[in-house]
Amino acid sequence: MLKKLVGASVPLLAAVTAFFFGAIMLVALGANPFEGFQAMLEGAFGSGERIATTAVRATPLILVGAGISIAFRARVINIGGESQIIAGALLSTVLALNAPDLPAILLVPLVLATGAVGGFLAGAVPGLLKAHAHVNEILSTIMLNLIMVQFMNYLLGGPLIDPLQTSAGTFIPQTERLSDNAALPTLVSGTRLHLGVPVAVLAAVAAFVLLWKTPLGFRLRAVGHNADAAKAAGINVKRHITYALAISGSFGGLAGSILVFGSEGQRMVTDGSAAGFTGSAGFNGIVAALFGGLHPLWTIPSAFLFGALLTGAVQLQRVLQVPASLAVTINGIVVLFVISSAKLRGYIEGRIADRVTESEEPPDDPGPLADVAIGSLDDPIQNPIDSSDGVV
């Protein structure tokens, strides 16, 4: 119980500490921190429209975070959220450009599924490199981010460019406006809340079900727990490493298609950088996953928190006339403390475990089956329902 309490309280304490340092920065700029945080709250939750905007900003973070959580359970690290978002967006955009007259009831699910396929393929590449060529997945996913940005710039500035841009001689890297049949339906009139929000939440729930309620999820967690033991048990480790990164990437690809077809402009546009299209969702999703303890379900409220931070930052800048970079800095401080909290949590939990071990008397005669019994509880291969991995 104490271990669970520590696990829940340390990230929260990290966030509070981060906002405390943010308040110090506001004071240094001559602003009232209470007015600043009030402005952020109003900007994120001050009206139904603002709440909807917060939810929309959180949507890609939920998806990327849930995907990262899947990869983490197989002990592989996916830093390629940006490339997977771009891949999903490009592939679904190509589909929408070539099938604009399909009815919405067909085209909407098709573009979402195509986006997931694009992300799956972008995740499978570093997965195959990791599994068969022992290429570090951190390096390969980062490099793929750079490659996909250049590929996006080439397509949006050439084969997929809006013909109106060419005729006007402006050459802004963007596609033509896509078919309205592919647009994600608005759920609440007068707001930006669209179908992508519940889709993202359901996808995160599906990630949880996949990991803890299916044989594939059990094998992924087994590989992450002990690859050698998993191999000895007959699990194809290389195949499941590839699966982990590919499935993780499919969530990012789905986020990419939602960014395109849930946008007001209904087109894919960039300023030449990855963030110009993704809004850094691939990296912010990592933060949301870490803050959620790398658990798909806890990623949902975590992503909403960071979505509120991003939305509220606009109001903070408008009300207090502070630099836009201040919101980015506060976000960075939150990231720093959240990541540090993981190390602190491990240290505190270790100390608690040591105290418990010291206070317990060993049994007089544990018996010949004691080691087997203890192992069956601690080893996720023997005991697939591990309470430390499930919902607390």
Short mmCIF file of C-alpha atoms in Angstrom, two decimals, residues 66-392:
data_model
loop_
_atom_site.label_atom_id
_atom_site.label_comp_id
_atom_site.label_asym_id
_atom_site.label_seq_id
_atom_site.Cartn_x
_atom_site.Cartn_y
_atom_site.Cartn_z
CA ALA A 66 -0.20 4.90 -25.26
CA GLY A 67 2.03 3.68 -28.09
CA ILE A 68 5.18 4.44 -26.12
CA SER A 69 3.73 2.49 -23.19
CA ILE A 70 3.34 -0.58 -25.41
CA ALA A 71 6.94 -0.38 -26.58
CA PHE A 72 8.17 0.12 -23.02
CA ARG A 73 6.55 -3.12 -21.84
CA ALA A 74 8.76 -4.97 -24.32
CA ARG A 75 11.72 -2.90 -23.06
CA VAL A 76 12.23 -0.99 -26.29
CA ILE A 77 12.25 2.79 -26.47
CA ASN A 78 10.28 4.59 -29.16
CA ILE A 79 11.52 8.15 -29.76
CA GLY A 80 10.08 8.15 -33.28
CA GLY A 81 6.67 9.61 -32.55
CA GLU A 82 7.26 12.53 -34.91
CA SER A 83 8.14 10.28 -37.86
CA GLN A 84 5.21 7.98 -37.17
CA ILE A 85 2.77 10.90 -36.96
CA ILE A 86 4.08 12.23 -40.28
CA ALA A 87 3.95 8.80 -41.94
CA GLY A 88 0.35 8.28 -40.87
CA ALA A 89 -0.65 11.76 -41.98
CA LEU A 90 0.97 11.41 -45.40
CA LEU A 91 -0.49 8.00 -46.17
CA SER A 92 -4.01 8.99 -45.10
CA THR A 93 -3.71 12.25 -47.06
CA VAL A 94 -2.79 10.35 -50.22
CA LEU A 95 -5.85 8.15 -49.73
CA ALA A 96 -8.14 11.16 -49.27
CA LEU A 97 -6.71 12.86 -52.36
CA ASN A 98 -7.34 9.78 -54.49
CA ALA A 99 -10.77 8.83 -53.14
CA PRO A 100 -12.50 12.16 -52.41
CA ASP A 101 -15.97 11.00 -53.45
CA LEU A 102 -16.28 8.06 -51.08
CA PRO A 103 -19.12 8.57 -48.60
CA ALA A 104 -18.08 9.84 -45.18
CA ILE A 105 -19.23 6.66 -43.46
CA LEU A 106 -16.52 4.82 -45.42
CA LEU A 107 -13.87 7.49 -45.91
CA VAL A 108 -13.51 8.56 -42.26
CA PRO A 109 -12.69 5.08 -40.90
CA LEU A 110 -10.53 4.41 -43.96
CA VAL A 111 -8.32 7.48 -43.45
CA LEU A 112 -7.94 6.66 -39.74
CA ALA A 113 -7.02 3.05 -40.47
CA THR A 114 -4.62 4.15 -43.22
CA GLY A 115 -2.94 6.53 -40.80
CA ALA A 116 -2.44 3.68 -38.35
CA VAL A 117 -0.92 1.58 -41.14
CA GLY A 118 1.50 4.38 -42.01
CA GLY A 119 2.64 4.63 -38.40
CA PHE A 120 2.89 0.84 -38.19
CA LEU A 121 5.28 0.78 -41.15
CA ALA A 122 7.33 3.66 -39.75
CA GLY A 123 7.62 1.81 -36.44
CA ALA A 124 8.41 -1.52 -38.07
CA VAL A 125 11.59 -0.15 -39.70
CA PRO A 126 13.48 0.54 -36.44
CA GLY A 127 11.90 -2.61 -35.02
CA LEU A 128 13.43 -4.76 -37.75
CA LEU A 129 16.76 -2.96 -37.42
CA LYS A 130 16.73 -3.57 -33.67
CA ALA A 131 15.71 -7.21 -33.92
CA HIS A 132 17.87 -8.36 -36.83
CA ALA A 133 20.80 -5.92 -37.01
CA HIS A 134 21.08 -4.93 -33.32
CA VAL A 135 20.74 -1.25 -34.23
CA ASN A 136 19.95 0.87 -31.18
CA GLU A 137 16.28 1.85 -31.46
CA ILE A 138 16.86 5.27 -29.92
CA LEU A 139 19.28 6.20 -32.69
CA SER A 140 17.22 4.66 -35.48
CA THR A 141 13.95 6.32 -34.41
CA ILE A 142 15.62 9.72 -34.03
CA MET A 143 17.21 9.41 -37.47
CA LEU A 144 13.89 8.32 -38.95
CA ASN A 145 12.35 11.49 -37.52
CA LEU A 146 14.80 13.54 -39.58
CA ILE A 147 14.27 11.43 -42.70
CA MET A 148 10.48 11.69 -42.54
CA VAL A 149 10.62 15.47 -42.13
CA GLN A 150 12.60 15.78 -45.35
CA PHE A 151 10.29 13.35 -47.11
CA MET A 152 7.27 15.38 -45.96
CA ASN A 153 8.87 18.62 -47.18
CA TYR A 154 9.57 17.02 -50.56
CA LEU A 155 5.99 15.77 -50.99
CA LEU A 156 4.25 18.91 -49.73
CA GLY A 157 6.53 21.12 -51.81
CA GLY A 158 6.27 18.96 -54.92
CA PRO A 159 3.97 16.04 -55.80
CA LEU A 160 1.30 16.88 -53.19
CA ILE A 161 1.49 20.68 -53.26
CA ASP A 162 -1.74 22.62 -53.62
CA PRO A 163 -2.10 23.54 -57.35
CA LEU A 164 -3.32 26.99 -56.30
CA GLN A 165 0.04 27.61 -54.64
CA THR A 166 1.84 26.72 -57.84
CA SER A 167 -0.33 28.98 -60.01
CA ALA A 168 0.02 31.87 -57.54
CA GLY A 169 3.78 31.40 -57.32
CA THR A 170 3.76 31.27 -53.50
CA PHE A 171 4.79 27.61 -53.04
CA ILE A 172 3.66 27.23 -49.43
CA PRO A 173 4.27 23.56 -48.50
CA GLN A 174 0.70 22.35 -48.12
CA THR A 175 -1.81 20.11 -49.84
CA GLU A 176 -5.05 21.26 -51.37
CA ARG A 177 -8.08 21.27 -49.10
CA LEU A 178 -9.11 17.66 -48.63
CA SER A 179 -12.56 16.21 -49.15
CA ASP A 180 -15.15 17.19 -46.56
CA ASN A 181 -16.23 13.55 -46.58
CA ALA A 182 -12.98 12.72 -44.78
CA ALA A 183 -13.41 15.36 -42.06
CA LEU A 184 -13.84 14.03 -38.54
CA PRO A 185 -17.38 14.86 -37.39
CA THR A 186 -17.73 17.62 -34.80
CA LEU A 187 -19.27 16.28 -31.59
CA VAL A 188 -20.32 19.58 -29.99
CA SER A 189 -21.54 22.39 -32.20
CA GLY A 190 -19.56 25.61 -31.86
CA THR A 191 -16.44 23.90 -30.54
CA ARG A 192 -13.45 22.07 -31.99
CA LEU A 193 -14.36 18.82 -30.22
CA HIS A 194 -14.33 16.12 -32.88
CA LEU A 195 -14.50 12.36 -33.24
CA GLY A 196 -10.74 12.03 -32.81
CA VAL A 197 -10.96 12.66 -29.05
CA PRO A 198 -13.05 9.59 -28.14
CA VAL A 199 -11.12 7.57 -30.73
CA ALA A 200 -7.88 8.39 -28.90
CA VAL A 201 -9.35 7.46 -25.51
CA LEU A 202 -10.68 4.17 -26.87
CA ALA A 203 -7.30 3.47 -28.47
CA ALA A 204 -5.58 3.92 -25.10
CA VAL A 205 -8.08 1.50 -23.54
CA ALA A 206 -7.38 -0.92 -26.39
CA ALA A 207 -3.66 -0.65 -25.63
CA PHE A 208 -4.37 -1.67 -22.03
CA VAL A 209 -6.50 -4.61 -23.17
CA LEU A 210 -3.81 -5.67 -25.63
CA LEU A 211 -1.07 -5.65 -22.99
CA TRP A 212 -2.88 -7.32 -20.10
CA LYS A 213 -5.76 -9.29 -21.59
CA THR A 214 -4.33 -10.95 -24.70
CA PRO A 215 -1.69 -13.61 -25.38
CA LEU A 216 0.25 -11.18 -27.59
CA GLY A 217 0.43 -8.65 -24.76
CA PHE A 218 1.61 -11.36 -22.37
CA ARG A 219 4.39 -12.32 -24.77
CA LEU A 220 5.43 -8.68 -25.24
CA ARG A 221 5.67 -8.22 -21.46
CA ALA A 222 7.52 -11.50 -21.12
CA VAL A 223 10.12 -10.33 -23.64
CA GLY A 224 10.47 -7.08 -21.74
CA HIS A 225 10.82 -8.81 -18.38
CA ASN A 226 13.48 -11.29 -19.46
CA ALA A 227 14.24 -11.87 -23.13
CA ASP A 228 16.36 -14.97 -22.45
CA ALA A 229 13.64 -16.60 -20.37
CA ALA A 230 11.05 -15.69 -22.99
CA LYS A 231 13.18 -17.29 -25.69
CA ALA A 232 13.60 -20.42 -23.59
CA ALA A 233 9.82 -20.54 -23.22
CA GLY A 234 9.44 -20.62 -27.00
CA ILE A 235 8.67 -16.96 -27.69
CA ASN A 236 10.21 -15.48 -30.84
CA VAL A 237 11.97 -12.51 -29.25
CA LYS A 238 13.03 -10.81 -32.49
CA ARG A 239 9.54 -10.96 -33.91
CA HIS A 240 7.99 -9.50 -30.77
CA ILE A 241 10.52 -6.66 -30.57
CA THR A 242 9.45 -5.76 -34.10
CA TYR A 243 5.80 -6.08 -33.13
CA ALA A 244 6.30 -3.78 -30.13
CA LEU A 245 7.75 -0.91 -32.15
CA ALA A 246 5.38 -1.40 -35.08
CA ILE A 247 2.25 -1.46 -32.91
CA SER A 248 3.60 1.50 -30.96
CA GLY A 249 4.08 3.35 -34.24
CA SER A 250 0.52 2.63 -35.36
CA PHE A 251 -0.77 4.77 -32.49
CA GLY A 252 1.40 7.66 -33.68
CA GLY A 253 0.18 7.16 -37.24
CA LEU A 254 -3.42 7.33 -36.06
CA ALA A 255 -2.55 10.61 -34.31
CA GLY A 256 -1.19 11.92 -37.63
CA SER A 257 -4.40 11.23 -39.51
CA ILE A 258 -6.43 12.85 -36.71
CA LEU A 259 -4.22 15.95 -36.89
CA VAL A 260 -5.01 16.28 -40.60
CA PHE A 261 -8.70 15.43 -40.71
CA GLY A 262 -9.59 16.98 -37.38
CA SER A 263 -8.06 20.33 -38.28
CA GLU A 264 -10.09 23.35 -39.32
CA GLY A 265 -8.02 23.77 -42.48
CA GLN A 266 -8.66 20.17 -43.56
CA ARG A 267 -5.26 19.96 -45.21
CA MET A 268 -1.69 18.94 -44.41
CA VAL A 269 0.59 21.96 -44.02
CA THR A 270 4.01 22.58 -42.50
CA ASP A 271 6.63 25.30 -42.14
CA GLY A 272 9.44 22.93 -43.10
CA SER A 273 9.99 21.48 -39.64
CA ALA A 274 8.41 18.48 -37.93
CA ALA A 275 6.90 20.70 -35.23
CA GLY A 276 5.36 22.86 -37.94
CA PHE A 277 2.92 20.03 -38.57
CA THR A 278 2.94 17.88 -35.42
CA GLY A 279 3.16 20.66 -32.84
CA SER A 280 5.87 18.52 -31.20
CA ALA A 281 3.21 15.96 -30.27
CA GLY A 282 5.71 13.16 -30.83
CA PHE A 283 7.93 14.48 -28.05
CA ASN A 284 5.19 15.84 -25.78
CA GLY A 285 3.60 12.40 -25.95
CA ILE A 286 6.76 10.96 -24.40
CA VAL A 287 6.34 13.34 -21.47
CA ALA A 288 2.68 12.39 -21.10
CA ALA A 289 3.63 8.71 -21.08
CA LEU A 290 6.32 9.26 -18.44
CA PHE A 291 3.99 11.30 -16.25
CA GLY A 292 1.39 8.54 -16.58
CA GLY A 293 3.87 5.94 -15.37
CA LEU A 294 4.14 4.42 -18.86
CA HIS A 295 0.68 2.92 -18.43
CA PRO A 296 -1.81 3.35 -21.30
CA LEU A 297 -4.76 4.27 -19.09
CA TRP A 298 -2.89 6.72 -16.88
CA THR A 299 -1.60 8.36 -20.05
CA ILE A 300 -5.13 9.69 -20.67
CA PRO A 301 -5.34 12.09 -17.68
CA SER A 302 -1.65 12.86 -18.06
CA ALA A 303 -2.15 13.93 -21.68
CA PHE A 304 -5.13 16.09 -20.70
CA LEU A 305 -2.91 17.81 -18.13
CA PHE A 306 -0.31 18.65 -20.75
CA GLY A 307 -3.02 19.59 -23.23
CA ALA A 308 -4.29 22.06 -20.63
CA LEU A 309 -0.77 23.39 -20.17
CA LEU A 310 -0.40 23.99 -23.91
CA THR A 311 -3.83 25.60 -24.26
CA GLY A 312 -3.50 27.69 -21.11
CA ALA A 313 -0.12 29.00 -22.19
CA VAL A 314 -1.81 30.99 -24.96
CA GLN A 315 -4.02 32.78 -22.43
CA LEU A 316 -1.03 33.30 -20.12
CA GLN A 317 0.84 35.11 -22.87
CA ARG A 318 -2.20 37.17 -23.82
CA VAL A 319 -3.12 38.30 -20.28
CA LEU A 320 0.32 38.94 -18.77
CA GLN A 321 2.11 39.91 -21.98
CA VAL A 322 4.96 37.53 -21.19
CA PRO A 323 7.14 35.93 -23.89
CA ALA A 324 5.73 32.86 -25.60
CA SER A 325 8.95 31.06 -24.70
CA LEU A 326 7.96 31.21 -21.02
CA ALA A 327 5.24 28.60 -21.53
CA VAL A 328 7.74 26.38 -23.33
CA THR A 329 10.16 26.86 -20.44
CA ILE A 330 7.53 25.92 -17.86
CA ASN A 331 6.71 22.85 -19.93
CA GLY A 332 10.41 21.97 -19.98
CA ILE A 333 10.66 22.35 -16.21
CA VAL A 334 7.71 20.00 -15.79
CA VAL A 335 9.47 17.49 -18.05
CA LEU A 336 12.69 17.76 -16.04
CA PHE A 337 11.00 17.20 -12.70
CA VAL A 338 8.77 14.41 -13.97
CA ILE A 339 11.74 12.49 -15.37
CA SER A 340 13.70 13.10 -12.17
CA SER A 341 10.74 11.88 -10.12
CA ALA A 342 11.03 8.43 -11.70
CA LYS A 343 14.52 8.07 -10.24
CA LEU A 344 13.37 9.45 -6.88
CA ARG A 345 10.41 7.09 -6.80
CA GLY A 346 12.68 4.12 -7.46
CA TYR A 347 15.00 5.21 -4.65
CA ILE A 348 12.16 5.67 -2.14
CA GLU A 349 10.51 2.37 -3.06
CA GLY A 350 13.87 0.63 -2.71
CA ARG A 351 14.33 2.09 0.76
CA ILE A 352 10.83 0.97 1.74
CA ALA A 353 11.53 -2.54 0.49
CA ASP A 354 14.78 -2.66 2.47
CA ARG A 355 12.99 -1.57 5.65
CA VAL A 356 10.30 -4.21 5.18
CA THR A 357 12.91 -6.90 4.57
CA GLU A 358 14.83 -5.95 7.69
CA SER A 359 11.71 -5.93 9.87
CA GLU A 360 10.43 -9.33 8.81
CA GLU A 361 11.59 -12.51 10.55
CA PRO A 362 12.49 -15.36 8.21
CA PRO A 363 10.30 -18.46 8.62
CA ASP A 364 11.72 -21.40 10.56
CA ASP A 365 11.34 -23.84 7.68
CA PRO A 366 10.18 -22.37 4.38
CA GLY A 367 9.97 -25.81 2.84
CA PRO A 368 11.32 -27.13 -0.47
CA LEU A 369 8.60 -25.45 -2.57
CA ALA A 370 9.08 -21.95 -1.14
CA ASP A 371 11.40 -20.76 -3.90
CA VAL A 372 9.06 -22.04 -6.58
CA ALA A 373 6.05 -20.37 -4.97
CA ILE A 374 7.83 -17.05 -4.58
CA GLY A 375 9.09 -17.20 -8.15
CA SER A 376 5.60 -17.87 -9.49
CA LEU A 377 4.34 -14.65 -7.91
CA ASP A 378 7.21 -12.42 -8.99
CA ASP A 379 7.81 -13.71 -12.50
CA PRO A 380 5.34 -12.26 -15.04
CA ILE A 381 5.98 -15.24 -17.30
CA GLN A 382 4.56 -17.58 -14.66
CA ASN A 383 2.06 -15.04 -13.36
CA PRO A 384 0.75 -12.91 -16.25
CA ILE A 385 -1.63 -10.93 -14.01
CA ASP A 386 0.86 -8.70 -12.21
CA SER A 387 -0.82 -6.12 -9.99
CA SER A 388 2.16 -3.80 -10.29
CA ASP A 389 1.53 -3.58 -14.03
CA GLY A 390 -2.25 -3.28 -13.95
CA VAL A 391 -4.52 -0.46 -12.92
CA VAL A 392 -3.80 0.58 -9.37
#
